[in-house]
Short mmCIF file of C-alpha atoms in Angstrom, two decimals:
data_model
loop_
_atom_site.label_atom_id
_atom_site.label_comp_id
_atom_site.label_asym_id
_atom_site.label_seq_id
_atom_site.Cartn_x
_atom_site.Cartn_y
_atom_site.Cartn_z
CA MET A 1 -6.01 2.12 -27.72
CA ILE A 2 -5.01 2.38 -24.06
CA TRP A 3 -7.35 0.62 -21.64
CA TYR A 4 -7.30 2.84 -18.55
CA PRO A 5 -7.84 1.61 -14.98
CA TYR A 6 -10.94 1.91 -12.79
CA THR A 7 -13.03 3.73 -15.36
CA GLN A 8 -15.74 3.18 -17.92
CA MET A 9 -13.92 3.75 -21.20
CA LYS A 10 -17.07 4.82 -23.03
CA THR A 11 -17.74 7.79 -20.76
CA MET A 12 -14.34 8.68 -19.29
CA ALA A 13 -13.02 12.22 -19.55
CA PRO A 14 -9.79 12.65 -21.52
CA PRO A 15 -6.81 11.90 -19.26
CA ILE A 16 -4.40 14.72 -18.40
CA LYS A 17 -1.27 14.40 -20.53
CA ILE A 18 1.95 14.94 -18.58
CA ALA A 19 4.99 16.34 -20.39
CA SER A 20 7.43 16.44 -17.46
CA ALA A 21 7.58 16.27 -13.66
CA LYS A 22 9.86 17.58 -10.95
CA GLY A 23 9.56 17.47 -7.16
CA VAL A 24 5.84 17.39 -6.30
CA HIS A 25 4.84 19.07 -9.57
CA LEU A 26 3.35 17.57 -12.72
CA TYR A 27 3.65 19.73 -15.85
CA THR A 28 1.02 19.10 -18.48
CA GLU A 29 1.46 19.22 -22.22
CA ASP A 30 -0.80 22.28 -22.40
CA GLY A 31 1.11 24.28 -19.78
CA HIS A 32 -0.57 23.53 -16.44
CA ASP A 33 1.46 23.12 -13.24
CA LEU A 34 -0.18 20.63 -10.87
CA ILE A 35 0.83 19.60 -7.36
CA ASP A 36 0.45 15.84 -7.18
CA SER A 37 -1.48 15.34 -3.95
CA ILE A 38 -1.61 11.54 -4.19
CA SER A 39 2.01 10.68 -5.10
CA SER A 40 1.02 8.62 -8.14
CA TRP A 41 -1.04 6.18 -6.09
CA TRP A 42 1.02 6.77 -2.93
CA SER A 43 4.36 5.65 -4.34
CA VAL A 44 6.40 8.74 -5.27
CA ILE A 45 7.56 9.58 -1.75
CA HIS A 46 10.70 11.47 -2.86
CA GLY A 47 8.94 13.41 -5.58
CA TYR A 48 9.60 13.17 -9.30
CA ASN A 49 12.90 13.29 -11.13
CA ASN A 50 15.07 12.75 -8.06
CA PRO A 51 18.70 13.09 -9.18
CA VAL A 52 20.03 10.45 -6.77
CA ILE A 53 17.65 7.76 -8.00
CA ASN A 54 18.06 8.93 -11.61
CA ASP A 55 21.83 8.45 -11.38
CA ALA A 56 21.52 5.02 -9.75
CA ILE A 57 19.29 3.79 -12.57
CA LYS A 58 21.60 5.23 -15.23
CA GLU A 59 24.63 3.58 -13.62
CA GLN A 60 22.85 0.22 -13.53
CA LEU A 61 21.55 0.65 -17.07
CA ASP A 62 25.11 1.02 -18.37
CA LYS A 63 25.75 -2.51 -17.01
CA PHE A 64 22.43 -4.22 -17.84
CA ALA A 65 18.73 -3.60 -17.29
CA HIS A 66 17.55 -7.05 -16.28
CA VAL A 67 18.53 -10.68 -15.89
CA MET A 68 16.29 -13.45 -14.61
CA LEU A 69 16.80 -14.79 -11.09
CA GLY A 70 16.35 -18.36 -12.29
CA GLY A 71 19.91 -19.65 -11.95
CA LEU A 72 21.38 -16.11 -12.10
CA THR A 73 21.90 -13.28 -9.64
CA HIS A 74 23.48 -9.82 -9.52
CA ASP A 75 24.89 -7.24 -7.16
CA SER A 76 21.83 -4.95 -7.04
CA VAL A 77 19.40 -7.64 -5.91
CA GLN A 78 21.89 -9.00 -3.38
CA LYS A 79 22.52 -5.52 -1.95
CA LEU A 80 18.80 -4.77 -1.72
CA SER A 81 18.06 -8.09 -0.03
CA ASP A 82 20.90 -7.54 2.46
CA LYS A 83 19.71 -3.98 3.14
CA LEU A 84 16.13 -5.08 3.78
CA ALA A 85 17.27 -7.86 6.11
CA GLU A 86 19.36 -5.34 8.05
CA TRP A 87 16.70 -2.61 8.01
CA LEU A 88 13.50 -4.51 8.76
CA PRO A 89 12.56 -5.48 12.34
CA GLY A 90 13.01 -8.88 13.97
CA ASP A 91 14.02 -11.80 11.78
CA LEU A 92 12.23 -10.60 8.64
CA ASN A 93 15.28 -11.56 6.59
CA TYR A 94 14.12 -13.62 3.60
CA CYS A 95 13.12 -11.65 0.49
CA PHE A 96 11.08 -12.94 -2.41
CA PHE A 97 10.87 -10.24 -5.09
CA SER A 98 8.06 -9.67 -7.58
CA ASP A 99 6.84 -6.98 -9.93
CA SER A 100 3.79 -5.50 -8.14
CA GLY A 101 2.08 -5.30 -4.78
CA SER A 102 -0.78 -7.53 -5.90
CA VAL A 103 1.62 -10.28 -6.94
CA ALA A 104 3.56 -9.89 -3.70
CA VAL A 105 0.30 -10.47 -1.80
CA GLU A 106 -0.34 -13.56 -3.92
CA VAL A 107 3.12 -14.80 -2.99
CA ALA A 108 2.48 -14.17 0.72
CA LEU A 109 -0.77 -16.13 0.63
CA LYS A 110 0.80 -18.94 -1.38
CA ILE A 111 3.65 -19.12 1.13
CA ALA A 112 1.23 -19.27 4.06
CA LEU A 113 -0.87 -22.02 2.51
CA GLN A 114 2.14 -24.07 1.36
CA PHE A 115 3.87 -23.60 4.73
CA ASN A 116 1.05 -25.62 6.26
CA THR A 117 0.94 -28.13 3.41
CA ASN A 118 4.68 -28.73 3.78
CA ARG A 119 4.26 -29.67 7.43
CA GLY A 120 1.29 -31.95 6.77
CA SER A 121 -1.36 -29.58 8.08
CA ASP A 122 -4.75 -29.05 6.45
CA LYS A 123 -5.17 -25.49 7.83
CA ASN A 124 -6.51 -23.68 4.78
CA ILE A 125 -8.83 -20.87 5.92
CA ILE A 126 -7.63 -17.28 5.55
CA LEU A 127 -8.76 -14.58 7.96
CA ALA A 128 -9.00 -11.05 6.54
CA LEU A 129 -10.63 -7.71 7.31
CA GLU A 130 -13.88 -6.21 6.16
CA HIS A 131 -13.30 -3.38 3.65
CA ALA A 132 -9.91 -4.90 2.85
CA TYR A 133 -8.11 -4.16 -0.39
CA HIS A 134 -5.04 -6.20 -1.29
CA GLY A 135 -4.90 -5.82 -5.06
CA ASP A 136 -6.71 -6.96 -8.17
CA THR A 137 -5.21 -10.37 -8.91
CA PHE A 138 -7.51 -13.23 -8.00
CA LYS A 139 -6.27 -14.50 -4.62
CA ALA A 140 -5.73 -10.88 -3.59
CA MET A 141 -9.35 -10.17 -4.55
CA GLU A 142 -10.52 -13.18 -2.55
CA VAL A 143 -9.04 -11.77 0.64
CA GLY A 144 -10.27 -8.32 -0.36
CA ASP A 145 -13.73 -7.15 0.64
CA ASP A 146 -14.80 -4.36 -1.67
CA GLU A 147 -17.32 -5.03 -4.41
CA ASP A 148 -16.57 -1.68 -6.02
CA TYR A 149 -13.31 -3.24 -7.23
CA HIS A 150 -14.14 -6.93 -7.40
CA PHE A 151 -17.09 -7.32 -9.74
CA ALA A 152 -15.49 -10.52 -11.04
CA PHE A 153 -16.96 -12.26 -7.99
CA GLY A 154 -20.47 -10.96 -8.65
CA ASN A 155 -22.54 -9.16 -6.05
CA SER A 156 -21.76 -11.49 -3.15
CA ASN A 157 -18.86 -13.27 -1.52
CA GLU A 158 -20.23 -16.73 -2.33
CA LYS A 159 -17.33 -17.41 -4.70
CA LYS A 160 -14.75 -16.41 -2.10
CA GLN A 161 -14.29 -19.82 -0.58
CA GLY A 162 -12.04 -20.33 2.41
CA VAL A 163 -11.90 -16.65 3.45
CA VAL A 164 -13.46 -15.14 6.57
CA HIS A 165 -13.80 -11.35 6.90
CA ILE A 166 -14.11 -9.54 10.23
CA PRO A 167 -14.32 -5.90 11.33
CA THR A 168 -11.39 -4.25 13.13
CA GLU A 169 -12.92 -4.96 16.52
CA ILE A 170 -11.25 -7.12 19.18
CA PRO A 171 -14.41 -9.08 20.14
CA ALA A 172 -14.92 -10.05 16.49
CA LEU A 173 -11.25 -11.01 16.25
CA GLU A 174 -11.43 -13.21 19.33
CA ASN A 175 -14.65 -14.86 18.17
CA ALA A 176 -13.10 -15.66 14.77
CA PHE A 177 -10.16 -17.41 16.41
CA LYS A 178 -12.46 -19.35 18.73
CA LYS A 179 -14.54 -20.52 15.78
CA TYR A 180 -11.88 -21.07 13.11
CA GLY A 181 -8.54 -20.97 14.93
CA ASP A 182 -7.57 -24.62 14.39
CA ARG A 183 -8.25 -24.24 10.64
CA LEU A 184 -6.68 -20.82 10.01
CA SER A 185 -3.52 -20.75 7.90
CA CYS A 186 -3.00 -17.00 8.14
CA PHE A 187 -4.46 -13.62 9.03
CA ILE A 188 -3.76 -10.87 6.47
CA VAL A 189 -4.26 -7.19 7.29
CA GLU A 190 -3.49 -3.72 6.05
CA PRO A 191 -2.09 -2.54 9.39
CA LEU A 192 -3.55 0.62 10.98
CA LEU A 193 -4.66 2.13 7.66
CA GLN A 194 -6.91 0.42 5.11
CA GLY A 195 -6.21 2.17 1.82
CA ALA A 196 -8.50 1.71 -1.17
CA GLY A 197 -11.28 0.42 1.09
CA GLY A 198 -11.80 4.00 2.25
CA MET A 199 -8.70 5.10 4.19
CA ARG A 200 -10.16 3.49 7.32
CA MET A 201 -7.96 3.84 10.40
CA TYR A 202 -7.91 1.70 13.52
CA ASP A 203 -5.99 1.28 16.76
CA ILE A 204 -2.74 -0.61 17.33
CA SER A 205 -4.39 -2.60 20.16
CA PHE A 206 -6.25 -4.64 17.51
CA LEU A 207 -2.96 -5.72 15.94
CA GLU A 208 -1.38 -6.43 19.30
CA ARG A 209 -4.24 -8.79 20.16
CA ALA A 210 -4.07 -10.32 16.68
CA LYS A 211 -0.39 -11.10 17.21
CA GLN A 212 -1.15 -12.79 20.54
CA LEU A 213 -3.89 -14.92 19.01
CA CYS A 214 -1.83 -15.86 15.95
CA ASP A 215 0.97 -17.07 18.21
CA GLU A 216 -1.47 -18.94 20.44
CA TYR A 217 -3.24 -20.70 17.56
CA ASP A 218 -0.16 -21.21 15.34
CA VAL A 219 -1.45 -18.90 12.60
CA LEU A 220 0.84 -16.86 10.33
CA LEU A 221 0.34 -13.09 10.57
CA ILE A 222 0.74 -11.21 7.28
CA PHE A 223 1.09 -7.43 7.10
CA ASP A 224 0.28 -5.97 3.69
CA GLU A 225 2.30 -2.75 3.94
CA VAL A 226 2.27 -2.03 0.22
CA ALA A 227 0.45 1.23 1.00
CA THR A 228 1.34 1.74 4.68
CA GLY A 229 5.07 1.01 4.52
CA PHE A 230 7.82 3.60 4.29
CA GLY A 231 6.22 6.06 6.69
CA ARG A 232 2.69 6.59 5.43
CA THR A 233 1.12 5.93 8.87
CA GLY A 234 3.75 8.03 10.65
CA ASN A 235 5.70 4.88 11.50
CA ARG A 236 8.57 3.61 9.40
CA PHE A 237 6.62 0.35 9.14
CA VAL A 238 3.74 -0.78 11.33
CA ALA A 239 5.82 -3.96 11.57
CA ASP A 240 8.14 -1.95 13.84
CA LEU A 241 5.27 -1.87 16.38
CA VAL A 242 3.86 -5.37 15.96
CA LEU A 243 6.03 -8.00 14.26
CA PRO A 244 4.35 -10.15 11.59
CA ASP A 245 5.58 -13.44 10.17
CA ILE A 246 5.36 -12.16 6.59
CA LEU A 247 5.63 -8.57 5.39
CA VAL A 248 4.60 -7.32 1.94
CA LEU A 249 6.14 -4.13 0.52
CA GLY A 250 5.65 -2.33 -2.78
CA LYS A 251 4.72 1.12 -4.12
CA ALA A 252 7.29 3.33 -2.31
CA LEU A 253 9.88 0.53 -2.33
CA THR A 254 11.45 2.06 -5.45
CA GLY A 255 10.33 5.60 -4.69
CA GLY A 256 7.63 5.15 -7.32
CA TYR A 257 10.15 4.79 -10.14
CA ILE A 258 9.59 1.21 -11.29
CA GLY A 259 7.02 -1.44 -10.41
CA HIS A 260 8.64 -3.75 -7.89
CA ALA A 261 7.61 -5.45 -4.66
CA VAL A 262 8.91 -7.88 -2.08
CA THR A 263 7.43 -10.50 0.21
CA VAL A 264 9.63 -10.87 3.28
CA ALA A 265 9.39 -13.92 5.55
CA ASN A 266 10.79 -14.67 8.96
CA GLU A 267 13.14 -17.56 9.73
CA ARG A 268 10.41 -19.96 10.83
CA VAL A 269 8.55 -19.55 7.54
CA TRP A 270 11.78 -19.82 5.55
CA ASN A 271 12.71 -23.04 7.33
CA GLY A 272 9.30 -24.46 6.46
CA PHE A 273 10.44 -24.66 2.81
CA LEU A 274 13.94 -26.09 3.38
CA SER A 275 13.80 -29.81 2.71
CA ASP A 276 15.34 -32.70 0.80
CA ASP A 277 11.88 -33.05 -0.74
CA SER A 278 11.80 -30.94 -3.92
CA SER A 279 8.02 -30.60 -3.66
CA HIS A 280 8.52 -28.39 -0.58
CA ALA A 281 10.16 -25.68 -2.69
CA LEU A 282 8.23 -22.47 -3.45
CA MET A 283 7.31 -22.91 -7.09
CA HIS A 284 6.84 -19.29 -8.04
CA GLY A 285 8.91 -16.98 -10.21
CA PRO A 286 7.77 -13.67 -11.75
CA THR A 287 9.83 -12.91 -14.85
CA PHE A 288 10.93 -9.48 -13.63
CA MET A 289 11.55 -10.36 -9.98
CA GLY A 290 14.73 -8.70 -8.73
CA ASN A 291 14.88 -6.43 -11.79
CA ALA A 292 18.27 -4.73 -11.67
CA LEU A 293 16.99 -1.22 -12.43
CA ALA A 294 14.24 -1.53 -9.80
CA CYS A 295 16.69 -2.83 -7.20
CA ALA A 296 19.09 0.04 -7.89
CA ALA A 297 16.23 2.52 -7.43
CA ALA A 298 15.05 0.79 -4.24
CA ILE A 299 18.51 0.88 -2.63
CA LYS A 300 18.78 4.63 -3.18
CA SER A 301 15.17 5.19 -2.13
CA ILE A 302 15.88 3.54 1.23
CA GLU A 303 19.06 5.59 1.62
CA LEU A 304 17.14 8.81 0.95
CA PHE A 305 14.53 7.79 3.53
CA GLU A 306 17.23 7.07 6.11
CA LYS A 307 19.42 10.12 5.54
CA GLY A 308 16.58 12.60 4.95
CA ASN A 309 15.01 12.32 8.41
CA TYR A 310 11.75 11.33 6.75
CA LEU A 311 9.83 10.41 9.89
CA GLU A 312 10.24 14.02 11.03
CA LYS A 313 9.05 15.23 7.63
CA ILE A 314 5.96 13.02 7.92
CA LYS A 315 5.29 14.20 11.48
CA HIS A 316 5.47 17.79 10.20
CA ILE A 317 3.00 17.00 7.40
CA GLU A 318 0.64 15.45 9.94
CA GLU A 319 0.89 18.47 12.28
CA ILE A 320 0.11 20.96 9.50
CA THR A 321 -2.84 18.85 8.39
CA LEU A 322 -4.22 18.42 11.91
CA ASN A 323 -3.96 22.16 12.56
CA ALA A 324 -5.62 23.00 9.26
CA PHE A 325 -8.67 20.85 10.01
CA GLU A 326 -8.87 21.36 13.79
CA ASP A 327 -11.82 23.75 13.68
CA PHE A 328 -13.04 22.96 10.18
CA SER A 329 -16.57 21.72 9.60
CA SER A 330 -19.00 21.29 6.75
CA ASP A 331 -22.46 19.75 6.56
CA LYS A 332 -21.15 17.64 3.67
CA ILE A 333 -18.62 15.80 5.88
CA GLN A 334 -19.21 12.43 7.50
CA GLU A 335 -15.73 12.14 9.07
CA ILE A 336 -12.20 13.53 8.77
CA ARG A 337 -9.40 10.99 9.27
CA ILE A 338 -5.72 11.96 9.57
CA MET A 339 -2.76 9.66 10.17
CA GLY A 340 0.86 10.35 9.31
CA GLY A 341 1.04 11.30 5.65
CA CYS A 342 -2.62 10.56 4.93
CA ILE A 343 -5.69 12.79 5.11
CA CYS A 344 -9.12 11.42 4.19
CA ILE A 345 -12.38 13.31 4.22
CA GLU A 346 -15.37 11.02 3.93
CA VAL A 347 -18.41 12.91 2.69
CA LYS A 348 -22.01 11.93 3.36
CA ASP A 349 -22.89 11.43 -0.29
CA GLU A 350 -20.83 10.83 -3.43
CA LYS A 351 -22.62 13.74 -5.12
CA TYR A 352 -20.61 16.16 -2.95
CA LEU A 353 -17.45 15.14 -4.81
CA GLU A 354 -18.87 15.49 -8.32
CA GLY A 355 -16.73 18.05 -10.11
CA PHE A 356 -14.03 18.20 -7.42
CA ARG A 357 -11.32 16.70 -9.59
CA GLN A 358 -11.82 19.37 -12.25
CA TYR A 359 -12.01 22.10 -9.60
CA ALA A 360 -8.69 20.93 -8.13
CA PHE A 361 -7.14 20.87 -11.60
CA GLU A 362 -8.21 24.45 -12.23
CA HIS A 363 -6.59 25.44 -8.91
CA GLY A 364 -3.28 23.69 -9.59
CA VAL A 365 -3.73 20.36 -7.79
CA PHE A 366 -3.99 16.86 -9.19
CA THR A 367 -6.26 14.62 -7.14
CA ARG A 368 -8.36 11.55 -7.70
CA PRO A 369 -11.25 11.17 -5.24
CA PHE A 370 -13.15 7.89 -5.25
CA LEU A 371 -16.58 6.91 -4.02
CA LYS A 372 -17.20 9.11 -0.92
CA TYR A 373 -13.53 9.78 -0.21
CA MET A 374 -11.59 12.98 -0.80
CA TYR A 375 -8.01 12.31 0.23
CA ALA A 376 -4.37 13.29 -0.05
CA MET A 377 -1.17 11.25 0.34
CA VAL A 378 1.49 13.77 -0.61
CA PRO A 379 5.16 13.18 -1.39
CA TYR A 380 7.22 13.59 1.77
CA ILE A 381 9.42 16.30 0.25
CA ILE A 382 6.48 18.67 -0.13
CA GLU A 383 7.04 22.25 0.99
CA ASP A 384 4.70 23.83 3.54
CA TRP A 385 3.15 26.21 1.01
CA GLU A 386 2.48 23.35 -1.39
CA LEU A 387 0.81 21.29 1.32
CA VAL A 388 -1.29 24.26 2.43
CA LYS A 389 -2.37 24.78 -1.17
CA VAL A 390 -3.56 21.17 -1.40
CA ILE A 391 -5.43 21.49 1.90
CA ASN A 392 -7.02 24.79 0.94
CA VAL A 393 -8.32 23.35 -2.33
CA MET A 394 -10.03 20.59 -0.35
CA LYS A 395 -11.47 23.01 2.21
CA THR A 396 -12.71 25.61 -0.26
CA TRP A 397 -14.49 22.94 -2.31
CA LEU A 398 -16.27 21.63 0.79
CA CYS A 399 -17.31 25.18 1.73
CA SER A 400 -18.56 26.02 -1.76
CA LYS A 401 -22.16 25.87 -3.00
#
C-alpha cells in the first residue's frame, strides 16, 4: 500500500495514474492529456522527457549509478560543484550535497549552529519568517510556521524552542535584531516568495535591510531557494540581488528528474570548519549525496537554463499572466499575486476551491490547489496556447456558479 502525501488516506480520491509524459503534458493510463500547471511541485522546469537530460543520465548510467562520497569522488559531482561555484554569485563556492530540499535546509541550520559552536559562541537562536515553509523534517519544521503541515508540534509553537518568527515587515525585523541580535545564529528566509505558506510575496527592501542587520550583528543569512531558485521569481536566484552566507537549492536543480539538493556556503562559513580539531568537522553525510545520476542531470539542467534564454521565457510567462488578469475580478477572490513564473489566486473561503481540481482535470489541466490558494507554477518551456489554457481554466472556474 502506498502512503500518499498531504492527504487523509481513508477519504482520498484515487490518484491519477500517469502512463507517460512529454513537454508540459501528462498522459494518463485511461487516455487523458493534461497540462501540468505546477511542474511536479515546481521542479520540472524543462518539461518532461527532455532528450538532453535523458542522454546525460544514460551516459552516466553506463558508467555507474552511484558511489558514496565518503572517501570516494567522481567526475559528475566535481563538475557540478565547479559549475555551481562558477555560476553562483559572490563567494558561494562550497557545496554540500544531499538528497532533498528538506535535508539541505537541515544541513544549512546545522552549519549555522555549529559555525558558532566552533568559534566558542553560544549564539543559538534562529530567526525565521511567519508563514514560513522549509520542509517536513524536524529542524525544518521548527523554523517553519504553518500548522497545516506541522501537526507534530501540536496546535502551538511551544515545542519550537530557540526559534523566533517575524512578519516580512522592516520594523518587526529591526525590533527582532534589537531584542535577540546578540543571541542569533542565523536568519533563514524564503526570499521574495514564500511557497507552501501561501505563495506570499514581499519586497526586496526587506531582504536588503536583513542583510545589513545580519552583517552588523554577525548573524548568518540563509536563503532557502529550493522553490525560488532557477528563475521562479523572475530572477535567476534572489541571491543575485542580495547575497546570503548560505544558499539552499533543490527541486529544479536536476530539472525535476531526481531528488537532489545542495547547501552552498561562502568562504567565511567554510573556514569556520577548517581546523586541526577533528570535532570542528561537519559530521553529516546523506547516503545519496552527490549521486552520479542526479549530478549528471543537474549539469545539463543548468546548461539548458543558460543556453535557452530562460529568464526571457519567464518574463514572457509573467507578461502573459499579468495581461490575462489585469481586468479580471470575482467576488470569490481575496487577492491575486503574480511574480515571475508564479501565479497565486487567494480566495476568500476554501469552499470556493471545492471541486476545482476535478474541473481542471476535465478541461485538460492538472492542478493541486491547497487551503485557499489556487496557483500555477508552469514549466518554463510552456507554449503560449498552453499557458492561456491553464489561465482560462482558473478564470472560468472563478466565474462559474
